[in-house]
Amino acid sequence: MPDSTTRVVSVQRLNQGPGDRSLAEWWADECKNETPESKIIEEAANLLRTSDTPVAFPSETVYGLGADATRSSAVQGIYKAKQRPSDNPLIVHVDSVDMLDRLLNPTLGSPRSCATPRISIPPIYQPLIDRFWPGPLTIIIPNPSGSNLAPEVTSKLTTFGVRLPSSPLARLLIHVADRPIAAPSANASTKPSPTTAQHVYHDLHDRISLILDGGPSGVGLESTVVDGISNPPAILRPGGIGIEALRECAGWENVTLGYNDGNLDMKEIPRAPGMKYRHYSPKARVVLFESSSKAAGVERHVQKDLQDSAIGAHNIGIVRTRNWKQGLNLAPDEDLASTLKPVPNSLENLVSFPIPVQETGSPSSRTKTAYDYHLGTDTETIAHGLFAALRALDELDVDVIYVEGISALDGVLAAAVMNRLRKAAGTEMKV
Ligand code: TXA
Ligand code: MG
């Protein structure tokens, strides 16, 4: 069993991609030049082929925890490292549509009778593949009979989810491993997904031996998961690619929402099994305020929590987006300016300030600490930094995190941000 000898190795240079070269040509050049990155990709690919301990790697959405999708013992290693419930299936990652084609036709290349029909990707996905692959879109496909996928990948479903990542680094790793790679997000189960190698290290360092560091993930939220083999087609998990863009594709005009988003009236159980679990949750309670919440109401709510010793809010975190002002109004403006302090070894722009509080039933006042973080105002920046912000506040041992939501109607990425925040907040949503 690996221990804290877990290595985090930078392969960031490979983010620049192959340019005009194919993956094979790119890899041949890296090997010819004996680059440090080629050595580490070779090592990671070998581990993927032979070891039962998964390897963490960067992708454009979030970091993944990868294993050879065709070997049961390797895939079991993912569930073990993450402590993930076994009824939550994994996404398979391929380096090309060709690799998916081979997965769908396991007997290809071996002697075949002419009667064996070739299985193709369901045609409904072709417009999506043309437009969104490589990229943050996962499609659900029937698992063929005689499939090479380990049964643990699909958790007993008759389908599997697959995506072709746009991260060149991820594609190169899959190409060199020459295997479809099953990879969930590389966080411990229930925690916010990791968007840096350090997040992965924090959650899994005693459980895996190698983390490839490609720098922060660009998108910051997981892929959109779609099911085109049901009628009508459905979005099972919102992500970087949204309903408007999907509806522009032939056959997807009537795509519906197949996930429960808290404020949607959905009685069914979610169709992506993972969506039923507590998820994206820091240790701290998360209280999510809708974008329309008035500042005065938010301040009253926070003050009440701080004064109520039963709630036990000692240190609090505030995550602001578009309208809240720094520090809310928890300290008078003139005091705030002089007491704001940067927080060392944490996110830039994360500041702390003291709040004197008179707890109910307690004779003396005590000082509590608030941490204030401005996530940003535009949706891309908010999506990109969200999980890192929740993780940074957890590191500071806050008891509660108050989050200023954004309007889920502001486009797809905004809907995905609010979906993750609603999951993190559970029932604690304020309007
Ligand atoms: O961006 C991403 O998708 C990242 C990166 C690493 O690629 N991966 C990721 O995987 O988020 P994970 O395991 O954290 O989420 C997979 C989601 C779960 O909600 C799971 O239930 C759903 O996809 N899923 C996988 N296979 C499925 C299937 N056959 N039918 C329905 N849902 C499926
Ligand atoms: Mg996940």
Coordinates of N, CA and C in Angstrom, one line a residue, residues 3 70 75 87 97 122 127 152-154 190 195 203 214 263 265 283 288 315 359 382 411 414:
D3 N 2.3 4.9 0.7 CA 2.1 5.8 1.9 C 2.3 7.2 1.5
T70 N -10.4 -1.8 -18.3 CA -10.6 -3.1 -18.7 C -10.2 -4.2 -17.7
V75 N -9.9 -1.2 -11.5 CA -11.0 -0.3 -11.2 C -11.5 -0.3 -9.8
D87 N -22.2 1.6 -6.3 CA -23.3 1.7 -7.3 C -23.2 3.0 -8.0
V97 N -12.0 9.0 -31.1 CA -13.2 8.3 -31.4 C -12.9 6.8 -31.8
P122 N -24.2 5.3 -31.2 CA -25.6 5.7 -31.6 C -25.6 7.0 -32.4
P127 N -23.9 14.6 -34.0 CA -23.7 16.0 -34.0 C -23.0 16.6 -32.7
E152 N -17.1 -3.3 -12.9 CA -17.1 -2.3 -11.8 C -17.3 -0.9 -12.5
V153 N -16.9 -0.8 -13.7 CA -17.0 0.6 -14.4 C -18.5 1.0 -14.5
T154 N -19.3 0.0 -14.8 CA -20.7 0.4 -15.1 C -21.6 0.2 -13.9
T190 N -17.6 12.5 -1.6 CA -18.4 13.6 -1.0 C -17.7 15.0 -1.0
T195 N -9.3 20.7 -8.4 CA -9.0 21.5 -9.6 C -7.5 21.8 -9.6
D203 N -6.5 15.1 -0.4 CA -7.5 14.0 -0.2 C -7.0 12.6 -0.2
G214 N -0.7 19.2 -13.7 CA -0.7 19.9 -15.0 C -1.2 21.4 -14.7
N263 N -34.5 23.2 -6.7 CA -35.6 24.0 -6.9 C -36.5 23.5 -8.1
D265 N -39.0 20.8 -9.8 CA -40.0 19.9 -9.2 C -39.8 18.5 -9.8
K283 N -16.1 20.2 4.9 CA -16.5 19.8 6.2 C -17.5 20.8 6.8
L288 N -26.3 28.5 1.3 CA -26.3 29.2 0.0 C -27.4 30.2 -0.1
N315 N -15.7 30.4 13.7 CA -15.1 31.1 12.5 C -16.0 30.8 11.3
E359 N -22.6 36.5 22.5 CA -23.5 35.3 22.4 C -24.6 35.4 23.3
I382 N -16.0 32.3 -11.7 CA -16.7 31.7 -10.5 C -16.6 30.2 -10.6
G411 N -27.3 31.2 -18.0 CA -26.5 30.4 -18.9 C -26.1 29.1 -18.2
A414 N -23.5 28.8 -15.3 CA -24.1 29.4 -14.1 C -25.1 28.3 -13.5

